[in-house]
């Protein structure tokens, strides 16, 4: 696909629902007693994989655009699936399922696409094994022999909401208490949703305690727009001249807003309006206007608050005057692709002054770049970040696989080019 260029970006839009919250609403709704009505659901490929897996375990789920109805089977109501559960490209589906399936009275096998089969699952299978789980393999396909679990105390070695959630979900079934201690706070959508559904869960700073929970009560979930999708417009609106974009109804849970802090620190003009609470999650409209940006250092405990936004923040760094250092971001290596390598290799193709480091990258920005033939590595966030990058380049750029954007943002290109009209 040729990446068309726009000369400015103006207008208002809503982005599709938050991916993390959409997954959790289906999973927890499936385990709840009662009916969960989800509005604003993300009908992206990843969340549809979650729906397929729970349907395969006997849960009645209706999908109508971004409205989803889940008729929960209760904590003990899942059925043994007839075949291997297929999680597609979705790390969240795969890892969170491990926590639930470990405690079921049946065995399951899960696997996903080529990317999923390369992503480390030991980070969930190891703590789950401490709880008594019986899981074969550290890479997909995983074979999970359901069994009785017991609570553990666990210090998280990496900041990962997927790992944390897998342990929390197993903890709902385990005898005794499960205590998880985070070093850095990762997204807390699971804790918020479980609290609203009446689970035995308490959060005290970086410590989470979960008790055995026999019953979750269904709650309706209004999913806000995904800040990770809004991120592309926050950067686009900042780096394009004469631009002003309003992204309405975006989830601004403080565990997710690192991108706003960093961009404003770089000199961006981003403001939140109409801030409100919706089902325990913070929501706001985000307004962004063109600005001059300066290089910065992105590292330390802000990283979990913007981990998925680092590829597009690297685009902001290309535009910014001066040097941007991204560090403490080793986790990027185990995302849908190695996002440090992918960003560095692709950005180099169009003349960006960028150096790979062990835990991130260094970008000297504010220099002219030229068009290039980009590869996405099948990674949705690479496809969308490179589309924003191409706007800064002289000449024509192409993308080898624009379609992969549908993993988290079906309709991205339509929304993007509407802003340029
Ligand atoms: C997610 C957690 C993050 C994030 C991913 C979604 C979640 O992954 O990168 O896109 O919904 O819990 P890690 O848990 O690996 O950091």
Short mmCIF file of C-alpha atoms and ligand atoms in Angstrom, two decimals:
data_model
loop_
_atom_site.label_atom_id
_atom_site.label_comp_id
_atom_site.label_asym_id
_atom_site.label_seq_id
_atom_site.Cartn_x
_atom_site.Cartn_y
_atom_site.Cartn_z
CA UNK A 1 0.00 0.00 0.00
CA UNK A 2 1.22 3.51 -0.81
CA UNK A 3 1.05 5.63 2.34
CA UNK A 4 -0.76 8.75 1.15
CA UNK A 5 0.36 11.98 2.71
CA UNK A 6 -1.84 14.61 4.24
CA UNK A 7 -0.81 18.23 4.68
CA UNK A 8 -2.60 18.83 7.97
CA UNK A 9 -4.87 16.92 10.35
CA UNK A 10 -8.05 18.53 11.61
CA UNK A 11 -11.30 17.33 13.11
CA UNK A 12 -12.88 15.25 15.83
CA UNK A 13 -13.10 11.48 16.04
CA UNK A 14 -13.62 8.59 18.39
CA UNK A 15 -11.21 5.67 18.37
CA UNK A 16 -12.30 2.04 18.86
CA UNK A 17 -12.68 0.62 22.34
CA UNK A 18 -9.81 -0.15 24.66
CA UNK A 19 -8.27 -3.51 23.83
CA UNK A 20 -7.28 -4.41 27.40
CA UNK A 21 -10.71 -3.59 28.82
CA UNK A 22 -12.54 -5.35 25.95
CA UNK A 23 -10.64 -8.61 26.59
CA UNK A 24 -11.30 -8.44 30.31
CA UNK A 25 -15.00 -7.65 29.89
CA UNK A 26 -15.48 -10.84 27.82
CA UNK A 27 -13.36 -13.03 30.09
CA UNK A 28 -14.78 -11.83 33.40
CA UNK A 29 -18.29 -11.64 31.94
CA UNK A 30 -17.93 -15.30 30.94
CA UNK A 31 -17.02 -16.22 34.53
CA UNK A 32 -19.74 -14.08 36.09
CA UNK A 33 -23.28 -14.97 37.08
CA UNK A 34 -25.70 -12.97 34.93
CA UNK A 35 -25.58 -11.03 31.70
CA UNK A 36 -22.81 -8.58 30.84
CA UNK A 37 -23.74 -5.96 28.27
CA UNK A 38 -20.58 -4.46 26.77
CA UNK A 39 -20.79 -1.24 24.76
CA UNK A 40 -17.89 0.30 22.87
CA UNK A 41 -16.26 -3.15 22.55
CA UNK A 42 -13.21 -3.31 20.25
CA UNK A 43 -14.13 -5.63 17.38
CA UNK A 44 -10.43 -6.04 16.52
CA UNK A 45 -8.95 -9.42 15.67
CA UNK A 46 -7.38 -9.88 19.13
CA UNK A 47 -10.59 -9.38 21.09
CA UNK A 48 -12.52 -11.53 18.62
CA UNK A 49 -10.00 -14.30 19.41
CA UNK A 50 -10.96 -13.99 23.08
CA UNK A 51 -14.65 -14.30 22.16
CA UNK A 52 -13.96 -17.39 20.02
CA UNK A 53 -12.11 -19.08 22.90
CA UNK A 54 -14.91 -18.50 25.41
CA UNK A 55 -17.58 -19.57 22.92
CA UNK A 56 -15.56 -22.76 22.45
CA UNK A 57 -15.90 -23.27 26.22
CA UNK A 58 -19.68 -23.01 26.09
CA UNK A 59 -20.25 -19.32 26.79
CA UNK A 60 -23.11 -17.69 24.89
CA UNK A 61 -21.75 -14.44 23.39
CA UNK A 62 -23.56 -12.21 20.87
CA UNK A 63 -21.60 -9.67 18.88
CA UNK A 64 -23.33 -6.81 17.11
CA UNK A 65 -20.71 -4.29 15.96
CA UNK A 66 -19.29 -2.85 19.14
CA UNK A 67 -22.15 -4.15 21.31
CA UNK A 68 -21.47 -7.49 22.91
CA UNK A 69 -23.70 -9.54 25.20
CA UNK A 70 -22.06 -12.20 27.35
CA UNK A 71 -24.31 -14.65 29.19
CA UNK A 72 -21.95 -15.77 31.92
CA UNK A 73 -21.51 -19.41 32.91
CA UNK A 74 -20.31 -18.64 36.44
CA UNK A 75 -16.91 -19.38 37.96
CA UNK A 76 -17.38 -23.14 37.60
CA UNK A 77 -19.39 -23.22 34.37
CA UNK A 78 -16.80 -23.40 31.57
CA UNK A 79 -16.92 -26.55 29.42
CA UNK A 80 -14.00 -28.48 28.00
CA UNK A 81 -13.46 -27.18 24.44
CA UNK A 82 -13.76 -29.71 21.63
CA UNK A 83 -10.44 -28.65 20.09
CA UNK A 84 -7.30 -26.57 20.64
CA UNK A 85 -8.10 -22.97 21.61
CA UNK A 86 -6.67 -20.60 19.00
CA UNK A 87 -5.62 -17.19 20.29
CA UNK A 88 -4.42 -15.69 16.97
CA UNK A 89 -1.97 -12.81 17.48
CA UNK A 90 -3.18 -12.03 21.00
CA UNK A 91 -0.73 -12.19 23.90
CA UNK A 92 -3.40 -10.96 26.29
CA UNK A 93 -5.79 -13.78 25.35
CA UNK A 94 -3.06 -16.41 25.61
CA UNK A 95 -1.57 -15.31 28.92
CA UNK A 96 -4.82 -14.49 30.71
CA UNK A 97 -6.35 -17.78 29.60
CA UNK A 98 -3.44 -19.63 31.26
CA UNK A 99 -4.56 -18.28 34.63
CA UNK A 100 -8.18 -19.36 34.14
CA UNK A 101 -7.51 -22.72 32.47
CA UNK A 102 -5.02 -23.85 35.12
CA UNK A 103 -7.89 -24.16 37.58
CA UNK A 104 -10.53 -25.84 35.41
CA UNK A 105 -11.65 -29.44 35.93
CA UNK A 106 -10.49 -30.32 32.38
CA UNK A 107 -7.38 -30.19 30.21
CA UNK A 108 -6.90 -27.74 27.35
CA UNK A 109 -4.42 -26.94 24.65
CA UNK A 110 -3.85 -23.37 23.43
CA UNK A 111 -1.90 -22.00 20.54
CA UNK A 112 -1.78 -18.96 18.28
CA UNK A 113 -0.15 -17.57 15.16
CA UNK A 114 3.57 -17.57 14.31
CA UNK A 115 4.19 -14.45 16.44
CA UNK A 116 2.41 -15.91 19.50
CA UNK A 117 4.43 -19.12 19.21
CA UNK A 118 7.61 -17.04 19.64
CA UNK A 119 6.44 -15.04 22.65
CA UNK A 120 7.60 -16.14 26.13
CA UNK A 121 4.92 -17.88 28.15
CA UNK A 122 7.32 -18.98 30.94
CA UNK A 123 6.63 -15.64 32.59
CA UNK A 124 3.09 -16.88 33.31
CA UNK A 125 3.59 -20.62 33.51
CA UNK A 126 6.31 -20.30 36.18
CA UNK A 127 4.32 -18.32 38.78
CA UNK A 128 1.25 -20.43 37.99
CA UNK A 129 3.34 -23.58 38.60
CA UNK A 130 4.15 -22.19 42.06
CA UNK A 131 0.38 -22.17 42.65
CA UNK A 132 0.24 -25.84 41.63
CA UNK A 133 -0.63 -25.37 37.95
CA UNK A 134 0.37 -28.10 35.54
CA UNK A 135 1.29 -26.55 32.18
CA UNK A 136 3.46 -28.21 29.54
CA UNK A 137 5.84 -26.01 27.49
CA UNK A 138 7.04 -22.43 27.79
CA UNK A 139 6.02 -21.53 24.24
CA UNK A 140 2.75 -22.25 22.45
CA UNK A 141 1.25 -24.75 21.97
CA UNK A 142 0.68 -24.99 25.72
CA UNK A 143 -1.00 -28.01 27.24
CA UNK A 144 -2.78 -27.12 30.46
CA UNK A 145 -3.88 -29.85 32.85
CA UNK A 146 -6.52 -28.26 35.06
CA UNK A 147 -5.94 -28.83 38.76
CA UNK A 148 -6.42 -27.48 42.29
CA UNK A 149 -4.41 -24.32 42.99
CA UNK A 150 -3.20 -22.68 46.19
CA UNK A 151 -2.39 -19.04 46.87
CA UNK A 152 1.19 -17.73 46.71
CA UNK A 153 3.08 -14.57 47.48
CA UNK A 154 4.75 -13.40 44.29
CA UNK A 155 7.18 -10.57 43.56
CA UNK A 156 6.76 -9.60 39.93
CA UNK A 157 10.13 -9.72 38.13
CA UNK A 158 8.82 -7.74 35.13
CA UNK A 159 6.14 -5.06 34.93
CA UNK A 160 3.46 -6.95 33.02
CA UNK A 161 -0.28 -6.59 33.41
CA UNK A 162 -0.73 -9.83 31.49
CA UNK A 163 1.36 -11.79 33.98
CA UNK A 164 -0.25 -10.00 36.93
CA UNK A 165 -3.73 -10.71 35.59
CA UNK A 166 -3.00 -14.39 34.92
CA UNK A 167 -1.99 -14.78 38.57
CA UNK A 168 -5.00 -12.79 39.81
CA UNK A 169 -7.37 -14.95 37.76
CA UNK A 170 -5.77 -18.13 39.07
CA UNK A 171 -5.96 -16.59 42.55
CA UNK A 172 -9.76 -16.37 42.27
CA UNK A 173 -9.80 -20.19 42.18
CA UNK A 174 -6.91 -20.87 44.58
CA UNK A 175 -7.17 -21.98 48.20
CA UNK A 176 -5.96 -19.26 50.58
CA UNK A 177 -4.75 -15.81 49.65
CA UNK A 178 -2.67 -14.81 46.64
CA UNK A 179 -0.46 -11.75 47.14
CA UNK A 180 1.23 -10.07 44.16
CA UNK A 181 3.82 -7.36 44.63
CA UNK A 182 4.60 -5.16 41.63
CA UNK A 183 7.83 -3.19 41.32
CA UNK A 184 6.19 -0.73 38.95
CA UNK A 185 2.50 -0.20 38.54
CA UNK A 186 1.13 -1.75 35.35
CA UNK A 187 -2.38 -1.25 33.94
CA UNK A 188 -4.99 -2.10 36.57
CA UNK A 189 -8.15 -2.74 34.53
CA UNK A 190 -8.47 -6.27 35.93
CA UNK A 191 -8.38 -5.10 39.53
CA UNK A 192 -10.96 -2.37 38.84
CA UNK A 193 -13.36 -4.68 36.98
CA UNK A 194 -13.05 -7.52 39.48
CA UNK A 195 -13.68 -5.07 42.33
CA UNK A 196 -16.87 -3.91 40.61
CA UNK A 197 -17.98 -7.55 40.17
CA UNK A 198 -17.62 -8.32 43.86
CA UNK A 199 -14.43 -10.40 43.81
CA UNK A 200 -12.33 -10.76 46.93
CA UNK A 201 -9.55 -8.41 45.82
CA UNK A 202 -7.79 -5.53 47.54
CA UNK A 203 -5.16 -3.20 46.16
CA UNK A 204 -2.75 -1.37 48.42
CA UNK A 205 -0.28 0.61 46.33
CA UNK A 206 1.85 -1.92 44.50
CA UNK A 207 0.41 -4.89 46.43
CA UNK A 208 -2.63 -6.87 45.33
CA UNK A 209 -4.33 -9.49 47.47
CA UNK A 210 -6.83 -11.93 45.98
CA UNK A 211 -8.96 -14.46 47.84
CA UNK A 212 -10.91 -17.44 46.59
CA UNK A 213 -14.03 -16.11 44.88
CA UNK A 214 -16.99 -18.40 44.19
CA UNK A 215 -19.16 -15.82 42.52
CA UNK A 216 -18.70 -12.78 40.31
CA UNK A 217 -21.75 -10.60 39.62
CA UNK A 218 -22.13 -9.43 36.04
CA UNK A 219 -21.80 -5.68 35.52
CA UNK A 220 -22.34 -3.75 32.30
CA UNK A 221 -19.13 -2.38 30.83
CA UNK A 222 -18.94 0.84 28.76
CA UNK A 223 -15.51 0.49 27.14
CA UNK A 224 -13.80 3.86 26.58
CA UNK A 225 -11.70 4.57 23.48
CA UNK A 226 -8.24 3.04 23.54
CA UNK A 227 -5.53 5.56 24.47
CA UNK A 228 -3.07 3.30 22.62
CA UNK A 229 -5.04 4.00 19.42
CA UNK A 230 -5.53 7.69 20.29
CA UNK A 231 -1.71 7.83 20.58
CA UNK A 232 -1.31 7.87 16.78
CA UNK A 233 -3.40 11.04 16.57
CA UNK A 234 -1.69 12.66 19.56
CA UNK A 235 1.60 12.34 17.70
CA UNK A 236 0.12 13.16 14.27
CA UNK A 237 -1.59 16.31 15.57
CA UNK A 238 1.63 17.42 17.27
CA UNK A 239 3.94 16.96 14.28
CA UNK A 240 1.71 18.16 11.40
CA UNK A 241 1.46 21.91 10.78
CA UNK A 242 -1.93 23.64 11.14
CA UNK A 243 -3.43 20.69 12.94
CA UNK A 244 -6.00 20.32 15.67
CA UNK A 245 -7.56 16.99 16.54
CA UNK A 246 -10.07 16.14 19.26
CA UNK A 247 -10.23 12.48 20.22
CA UNK A 248 -13.43 11.94 22.13
CA UNK A 249 -14.17 9.55 24.97
CA UNK A 250 -10.68 8.13 25.54
CA UNK A 251 -9.76 6.01 28.57
CA UNK A 252 -7.26 7.98 30.65
CA UNK A 253 -6.67 5.53 33.48
CA UNK A 254 -3.49 6.90 35.15
CA UNK A 255 -1.69 3.59 34.50
CA UNK A 256 -2.01 4.33 30.76
CA UNK A 257 -1.35 8.06 30.35
CA UNK A 258 2.45 8.08 30.17
CA UNK A 259 2.25 9.19 26.52
CA UNK A 260 0.47 12.42 27.47
CA UNK A 261 3.07 13.20 30.14
CA UNK A 262 5.97 12.55 27.76
CA UNK A 263 4.54 14.47 24.81
CA UNK A 264 3.71 17.47 26.98
CA UNK A 265 7.20 17.28 28.45
CA UNK A 266 8.54 17.43 24.86
CA UNK A 267 6.54 20.63 24.32
CA UNK A 268 3.31 19.25 22.86
CA UNK A 269 -0.01 21.02 23.18
CA UNK A 270 -2.28 18.30 24.54
CA UNK A 271 -5.13 19.00 26.91
CA UNK A 272 -7.83 16.86 28.51
CA UNK A 273 -11.42 18.11 28.49
CA UNK A 274 -14.66 16.83 29.90
CA UNK A 275 -12.89 14.48 32.36
CA UNK A 276 -15.29 12.00 33.92
CA UNK A 277 -15.57 8.54 35.50
CA UNK A 278 -17.24 5.65 33.72
CA UNK A 279 -17.60 2.26 35.42
CA UNK A 280 -14.56 2.93 37.60
CA UNK A 281 -12.35 4.03 34.67
CA UNK A 282 -11.28 7.63 33.99
CA UNK A 283 -12.41 8.99 30.62
CA UNK A 284 -11.79 12.33 28.85
CA UNK A 285 -11.69 14.03 25.46
CA UNK A 286 -8.14 14.73 24.30
CA UNK A 287 -7.35 17.81 22.23
CA UNK A 288 -4.02 18.07 20.45
CA UNK A 289 -2.61 20.93 18.38
CA UNK A 290 0.54 21.35 16.29
CA UNK A 291 3.62 22.23 18.28
CA UNK A 292 7.39 22.30 18.30
CA UNK A 293 8.82 19.32 20.14
CA UNK A 294 12.21 18.85 21.80
CA UNK A 295 14.03 15.61 22.53
CA UNK A 296 13.67 13.98 25.94
CA UNK A 297 14.63 10.94 28.00
CA UNK A 298 11.95 8.25 28.37
CA UNK A 299 12.82 5.65 30.98
CA UNK A 300 12.25 4.37 34.52
CA UNK A 301 8.85 3.65 35.98
CA UNK A 302 6.95 5.58 33.30
CA UNK A 303 7.73 2.75 30.82
CA UNK A 304 4.83 0.44 31.82
CA UNK A 305 2.51 3.46 31.47
CA UNK A 306 3.39 3.87 27.78
CA UNK A 307 4.92 0.58 26.67
CA UNK A 308 2.61 0.13 23.65
CA UNK A 309 3.05 3.76 22.60
CA UNK A 310 6.84 3.67 22.27
CA UNK A 311 6.89 3.01 18.49
CA UNK A 312 4.77 6.10 17.83
CA UNK A 313 6.66 8.12 20.46
CA UNK A 314 9.76 7.27 18.42
CA UNK A 315 8.04 9.06 15.52
CA UNK A 316 7.57 12.13 17.75
CA UNK A 317 11.30 11.90 18.52
CA UNK A 318 12.13 11.95 14.79
CA UNK A 319 10.26 15.26 14.49
CA UNK A 320 11.62 16.72 17.75
CA UNK A 321 14.73 18.90 17.77
CA UNK A 322 17.60 17.24 19.60
CA UNK A 323 18.17 13.83 21.08
CA UNK A 324 15.59 11.45 22.54
CA UNK A 325 16.74 8.48 24.58
CA UNK A 326 14.33 5.58 25.17
CA UNK A 327 15.69 3.27 27.87
CA UNK A 328 14.52 0.60 30.35
CA UNK A 329 12.27 -0.73 27.59
CA UNK A 330 13.62 -4.27 27.09
CA UNK A 331 10.03 -5.51 27.17
CA UNK A 332 9.65 -4.13 23.65
CA UNK A 333 11.69 -7.08 22.44
CA UNK A 334 8.93 -9.56 23.35
CA UNK A 335 5.93 -7.78 21.88
CA UNK A 336 4.16 -8.80 18.64
CA UNK A 337 7.62 -8.42 17.10
CA UNK A 338 10.92 -7.18 18.53
CA UNK A 339 9.82 -3.55 18.48
CA UNK A 340 13.29 -2.14 19.24
CA UNK A 341 14.79 -3.90 16.22
CA UNK A 342 11.77 -3.26 13.99
CA UNK A 343 11.62 0.48 14.77
CA UNK A 344 15.37 0.95 14.33
CA UNK A 345 15.56 -1.02 11.06
CA UNK A 346 12.53 0.61 9.47
CA UNK A 347 13.32 4.15 10.63
CA UNK A 348 16.87 3.81 9.26
CA UNK A 349 15.44 3.05 5.82
CA UNK A 350 14.12 6.60 5.52
CA UNK A 351 17.26 8.25 6.84
CA UNK A 352 16.44 8.67 10.53
CA UNK A 353 19.51 9.07 12.76
CA UNK A 354 18.64 6.22 15.16
CA UNK A 355 20.77 3.78 17.17
CA UNK A 356 19.65 0.54 18.79
CA UNK A 357 20.61 0.02 22.42
CA UNK A 358 20.15 -3.01 24.66
CA UNK A 359 17.08 -1.56 26.34
CA UNK A 360 15.77 0.96 23.83
CA UNK A 361 17.05 3.40 21.23
CA UNK A 362 18.57 6.84 20.72
CA UNK A 363 17.09 9.17 18.10
CA UNK A 364 18.60 12.44 16.90
CA UNK A 365 15.58 14.25 15.54
CA UNK A 366 14.70 17.39 13.63
CA UNK A 367 16.44 16.24 10.42
CA UNK A 368 14.91 15.69 6.97
CA UNK A 369 13.87 12.15 6.07
CA UNK A 370 12.84 10.52 2.79
CA UNK A 371 10.22 7.96 1.74
CA UNK A 372 10.93 4.22 1.99
CA UNK A 373 9.34 0.79 1.53
CA UNK A 374 8.42 -0.17 5.07
CA UNK A 375 7.85 -3.58 6.63
CA UNK A 376 5.37 -4.02 9.47
CA UNK A 377 6.56 -7.49 10.63
CA UNK A 378 2.84 -8.26 10.94
CA UNK A 379 2.71 -5.89 13.91
CA UNK A 380 -0.35 -3.63 14.06
CA UNK A 381 1.38 -0.87 16.01
CA UNK A 382 4.30 -0.84 13.54
CA UNK A 383 1.84 -0.42 10.64
CA UNK A 384 0.15 2.57 12.27
CA UNK A 385 3.37 4.18 13.58
CA UNK A 386 5.02 3.94 10.14
CA UNK A 387 1.96 5.59 8.59
CA UNK A 388 2.50 8.56 10.91
CA UNK A 389 6.27 8.54 10.24
CA UNK A 390 5.69 8.62 6.46
CA UNK A 391 3.94 11.99 6.88
CA UNK A 392 7.32 13.51 7.77
CA UNK A 393 9.14 12.03 4.77
CA UNK A 394 9.85 13.61 1.38
CA UNK A 395 8.76 11.30 -1.42
CA UNK A 396 6.71 8.12 -1.52
CA UNK A 397 6.53 5.49 1.24
CA UNK A 398 4.84 2.09 1.14
CA UNK A 399 3.70 -0.47 3.70
CA UNK A 400 3.95 -4.21 3.04
CA UNK A 401 0.98 -5.24 5.21
CA UNK A 402 -1.46 -2.50 6.14
CA UNK A 403 -4.11 -5.10 6.97
CA UNK A 404 -2.46 -6.09 10.27
CA UNK A 405 -3.74 -2.81 11.82
CA UNK A 406 -7.07 -4.60 12.27
CA UNK A 407 -5.61 -6.46 15.27
CA UNK A 408 -6.31 -3.40 17.42
CA UNK A 409 -7.79 -0.79 15.09
CA UNK A 410 -10.01 -1.88 12.19
CA UNK A 411 -10.80 1.30 10.24
CA UNK A 412 -7.52 3.03 11.15
CA UNK A 413 -6.73 4.17 7.61
CA UNK A 414 -10.27 5.51 7.02
CA UNK A 415 -10.17 7.53 10.24
CA UNK A 416 -6.63 8.72 9.57
CA UNK A 417 -7.30 10.06 6.08
CA UNK A 418 -10.60 11.69 7.10
CA UNK A 419 -8.53 14.02 9.29
CA UNK A 420 -6.55 15.12 6.23
CA UNK A 421 -9.58 16.09 4.14
C1 LIG B 1 -1.72 -5.73 28.11
C2 LIG B 1 -0.55 -5.59 28.78
C3 LIG B 1 0.71 -5.17 28.13
C4 LIG B 1 0.46 -4.54 26.77
C5 LIG B 1 -0.52 -5.32 25.95
C6 LIG B 1 -1.85 -5.43 26.68
C7 LIG B 1 -2.91 -6.17 28.86
O1 LIG B 1 1.52 -6.31 27.94
O2 LIG B 1 1.68 -4.41 26.06
O3 LIG B 1 -0.72 -4.69 24.70
O4 LIG B 1 -4.05 -6.03 28.35
O5 LIG B 1 -2.76 -6.65 29.98
P1 LIG B 1 2.51 -6.87 29.10
O6 LIG B 1 1.67 -7.42 30.17
O7 LIG B 1 3.33 -7.92 28.42
O8 LIG B 1 3.32 -5.68 29.52
#
